[in-house]
GROMACS .gro file of N, CA and C in nm:
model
  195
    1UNK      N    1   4.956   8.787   4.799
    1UNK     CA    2   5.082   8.757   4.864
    1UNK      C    3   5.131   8.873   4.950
    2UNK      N    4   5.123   9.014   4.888
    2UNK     CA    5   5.186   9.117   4.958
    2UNK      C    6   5.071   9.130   5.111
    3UNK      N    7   4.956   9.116   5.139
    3UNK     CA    8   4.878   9.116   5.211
    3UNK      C    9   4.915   9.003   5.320
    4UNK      N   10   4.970   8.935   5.285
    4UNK     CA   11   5.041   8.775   5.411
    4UNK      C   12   5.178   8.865   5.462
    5UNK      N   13   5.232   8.932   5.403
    5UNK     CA   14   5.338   8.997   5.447
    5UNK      C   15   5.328   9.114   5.504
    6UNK      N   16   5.270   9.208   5.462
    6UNK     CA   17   5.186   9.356   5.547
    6UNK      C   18   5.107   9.279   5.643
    7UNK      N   19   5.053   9.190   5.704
    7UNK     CA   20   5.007   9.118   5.780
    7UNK      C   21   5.095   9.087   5.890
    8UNK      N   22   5.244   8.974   5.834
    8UNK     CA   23   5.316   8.939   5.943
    8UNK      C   24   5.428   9.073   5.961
    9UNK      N   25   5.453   9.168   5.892
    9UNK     CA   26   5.521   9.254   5.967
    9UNK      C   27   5.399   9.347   6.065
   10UNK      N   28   5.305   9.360   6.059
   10UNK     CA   29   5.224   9.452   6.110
   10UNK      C   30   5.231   9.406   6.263
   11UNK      N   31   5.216   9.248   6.240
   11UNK     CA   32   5.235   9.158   6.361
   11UNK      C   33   5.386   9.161   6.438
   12UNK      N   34   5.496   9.163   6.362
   12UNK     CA   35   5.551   9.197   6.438
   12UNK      C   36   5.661   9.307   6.481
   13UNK      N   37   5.573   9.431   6.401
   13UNK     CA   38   5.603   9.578   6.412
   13UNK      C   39   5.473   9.554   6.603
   14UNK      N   40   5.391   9.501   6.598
   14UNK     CA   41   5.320   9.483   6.732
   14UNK      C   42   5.413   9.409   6.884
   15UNK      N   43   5.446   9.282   6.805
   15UNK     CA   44   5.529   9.247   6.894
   15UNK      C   45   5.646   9.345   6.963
   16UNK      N   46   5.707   9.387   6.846
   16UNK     CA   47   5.820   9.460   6.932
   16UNK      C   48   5.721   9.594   7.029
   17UNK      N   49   5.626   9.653   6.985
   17UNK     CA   50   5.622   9.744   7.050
   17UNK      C   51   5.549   9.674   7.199
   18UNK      N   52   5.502   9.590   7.192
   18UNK     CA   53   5.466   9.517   7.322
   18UNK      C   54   5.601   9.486   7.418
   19UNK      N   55   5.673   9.417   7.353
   19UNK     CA   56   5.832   9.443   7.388
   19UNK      C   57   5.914   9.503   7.469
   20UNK      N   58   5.907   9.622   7.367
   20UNK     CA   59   5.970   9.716   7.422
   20UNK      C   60   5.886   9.820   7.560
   21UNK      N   61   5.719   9.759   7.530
   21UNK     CA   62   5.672   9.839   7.700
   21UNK      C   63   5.673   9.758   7.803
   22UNK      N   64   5.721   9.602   7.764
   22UNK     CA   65   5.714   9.525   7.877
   22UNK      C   66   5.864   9.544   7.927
   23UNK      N   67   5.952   9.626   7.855
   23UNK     CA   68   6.090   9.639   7.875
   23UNK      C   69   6.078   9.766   7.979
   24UNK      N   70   6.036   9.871   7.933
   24UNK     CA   71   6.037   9.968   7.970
   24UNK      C   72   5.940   9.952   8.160
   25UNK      N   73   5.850   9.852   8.157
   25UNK     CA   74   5.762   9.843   8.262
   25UNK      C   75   5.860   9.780   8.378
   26UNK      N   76   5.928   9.661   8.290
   26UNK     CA   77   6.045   9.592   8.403
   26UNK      C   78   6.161   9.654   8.465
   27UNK      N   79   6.248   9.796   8.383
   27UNK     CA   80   6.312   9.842   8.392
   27UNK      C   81   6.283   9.973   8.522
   28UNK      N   82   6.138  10.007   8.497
   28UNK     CA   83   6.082  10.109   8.586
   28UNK      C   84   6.043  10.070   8.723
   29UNK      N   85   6.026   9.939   8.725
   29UNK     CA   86   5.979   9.841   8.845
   29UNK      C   87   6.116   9.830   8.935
   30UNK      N   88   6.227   9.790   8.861
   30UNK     CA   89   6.341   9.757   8.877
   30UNK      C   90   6.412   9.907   8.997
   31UNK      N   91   6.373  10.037   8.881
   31UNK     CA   92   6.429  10.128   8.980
   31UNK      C   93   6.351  10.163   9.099
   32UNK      N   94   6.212  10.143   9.109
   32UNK     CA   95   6.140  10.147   9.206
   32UNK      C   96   6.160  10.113   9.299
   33UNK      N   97   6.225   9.959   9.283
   33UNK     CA   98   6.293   9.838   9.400
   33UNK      C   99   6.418   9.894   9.436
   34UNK      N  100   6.442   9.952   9.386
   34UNK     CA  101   6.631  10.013   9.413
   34UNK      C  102   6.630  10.104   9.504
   35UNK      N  103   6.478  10.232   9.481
   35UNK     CA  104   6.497  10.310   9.542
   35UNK      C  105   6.439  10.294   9.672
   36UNK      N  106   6.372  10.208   9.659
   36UNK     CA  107   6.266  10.162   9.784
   36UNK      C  108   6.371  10.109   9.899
   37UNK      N  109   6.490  10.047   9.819
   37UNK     CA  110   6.570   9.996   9.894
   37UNK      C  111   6.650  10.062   9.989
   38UNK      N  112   6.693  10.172   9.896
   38UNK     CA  113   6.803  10.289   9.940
   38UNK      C  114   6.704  10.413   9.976
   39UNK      N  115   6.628  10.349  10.015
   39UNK     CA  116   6.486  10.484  10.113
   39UNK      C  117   6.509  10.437  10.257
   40UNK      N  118   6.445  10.285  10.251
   40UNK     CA  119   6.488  10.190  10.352
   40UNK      C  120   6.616  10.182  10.460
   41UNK      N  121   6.717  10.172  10.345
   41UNK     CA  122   6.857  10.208  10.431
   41UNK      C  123   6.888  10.344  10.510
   42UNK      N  124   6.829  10.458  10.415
   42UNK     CA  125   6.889  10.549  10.481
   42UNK      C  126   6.787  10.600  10.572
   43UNK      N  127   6.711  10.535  10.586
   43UNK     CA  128   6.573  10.562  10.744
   43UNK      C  129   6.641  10.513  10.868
   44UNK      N  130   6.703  10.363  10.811
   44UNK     CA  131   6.733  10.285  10.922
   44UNK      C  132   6.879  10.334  10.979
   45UNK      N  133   6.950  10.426  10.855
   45UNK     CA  134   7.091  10.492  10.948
   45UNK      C  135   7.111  10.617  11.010
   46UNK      N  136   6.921  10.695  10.935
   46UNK     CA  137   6.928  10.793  11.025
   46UNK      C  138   6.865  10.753  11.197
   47UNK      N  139   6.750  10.666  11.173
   47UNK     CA  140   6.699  10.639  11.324
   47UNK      C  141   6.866  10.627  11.396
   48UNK      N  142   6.956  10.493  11.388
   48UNK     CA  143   7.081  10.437  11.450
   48UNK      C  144   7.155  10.613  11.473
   49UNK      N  145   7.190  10.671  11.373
   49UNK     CA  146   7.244  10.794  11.428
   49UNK      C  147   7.173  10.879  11.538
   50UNK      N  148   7.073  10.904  11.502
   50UNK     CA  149   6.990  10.969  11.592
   50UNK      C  150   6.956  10.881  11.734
   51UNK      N  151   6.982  10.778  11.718
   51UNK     CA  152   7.006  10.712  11.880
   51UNK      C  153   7.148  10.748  11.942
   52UNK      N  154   7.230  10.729  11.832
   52UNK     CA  155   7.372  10.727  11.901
   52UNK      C  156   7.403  10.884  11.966
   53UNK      N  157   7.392  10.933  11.861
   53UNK     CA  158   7.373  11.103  11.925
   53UNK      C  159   7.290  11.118  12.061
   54UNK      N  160   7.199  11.063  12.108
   54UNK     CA  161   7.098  11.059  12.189
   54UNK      C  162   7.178  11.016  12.300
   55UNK      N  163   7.231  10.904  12.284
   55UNK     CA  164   7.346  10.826  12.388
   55UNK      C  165   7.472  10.942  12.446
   56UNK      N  166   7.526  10.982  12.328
   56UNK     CA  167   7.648  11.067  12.340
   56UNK      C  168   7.594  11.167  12.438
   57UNK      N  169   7.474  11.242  12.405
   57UNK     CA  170   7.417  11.323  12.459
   57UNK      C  171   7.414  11.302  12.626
   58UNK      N  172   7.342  11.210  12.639
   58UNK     CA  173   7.305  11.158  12.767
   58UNK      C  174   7.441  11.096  12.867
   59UNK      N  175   7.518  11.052  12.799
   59UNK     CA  176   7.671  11.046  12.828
   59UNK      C  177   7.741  11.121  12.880
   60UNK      N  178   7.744  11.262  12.791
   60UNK     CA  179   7.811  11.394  12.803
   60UNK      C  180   7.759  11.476  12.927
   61UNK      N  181   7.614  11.441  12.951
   61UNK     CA  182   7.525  11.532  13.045
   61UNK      C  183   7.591  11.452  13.224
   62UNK      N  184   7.600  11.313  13.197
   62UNK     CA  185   7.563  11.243  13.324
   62UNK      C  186   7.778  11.305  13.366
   63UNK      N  187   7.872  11.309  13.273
   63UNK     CA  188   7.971  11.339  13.279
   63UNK      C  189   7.990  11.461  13.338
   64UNK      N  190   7.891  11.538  13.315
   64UNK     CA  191   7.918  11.720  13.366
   64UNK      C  192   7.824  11.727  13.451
   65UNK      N  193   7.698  11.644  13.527
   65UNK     CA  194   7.622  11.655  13.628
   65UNK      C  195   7.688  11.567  13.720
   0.00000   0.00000   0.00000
């Protein structure tokens, strides 16, 4: 009898630890996507700044030539 029971906890002393790395795998994926995101954004507001500056620039020049 004790062998059916050291059996199903062994099983699911397994489960949880499967669990908890499929937790840990989703959670790490999760920040990956976040940062990928907010990598993304701040590429696309430095290019837009770095145009606008470019403009100002070219603005300022055609103003004093």
């Amino acid at each position: 009898m004790y062998t059916m029971y050291e059996a199903l906890a062994r099983e699911r002393m397994h489960e949880q630890t499967v669990s908890a790395a499929q937790r840990r795998l989703s959670q790490h994926l999760v920040r990956a996507r976040r940062w990928d995101r907010l990598a993304a954004y701040s590429a696309s507001r430095a290019v837009r700044s770095e145009r606008r500056l470019a403009e100002q620039l070219m603005a300022d020049y055609q103003l004093a030539g």
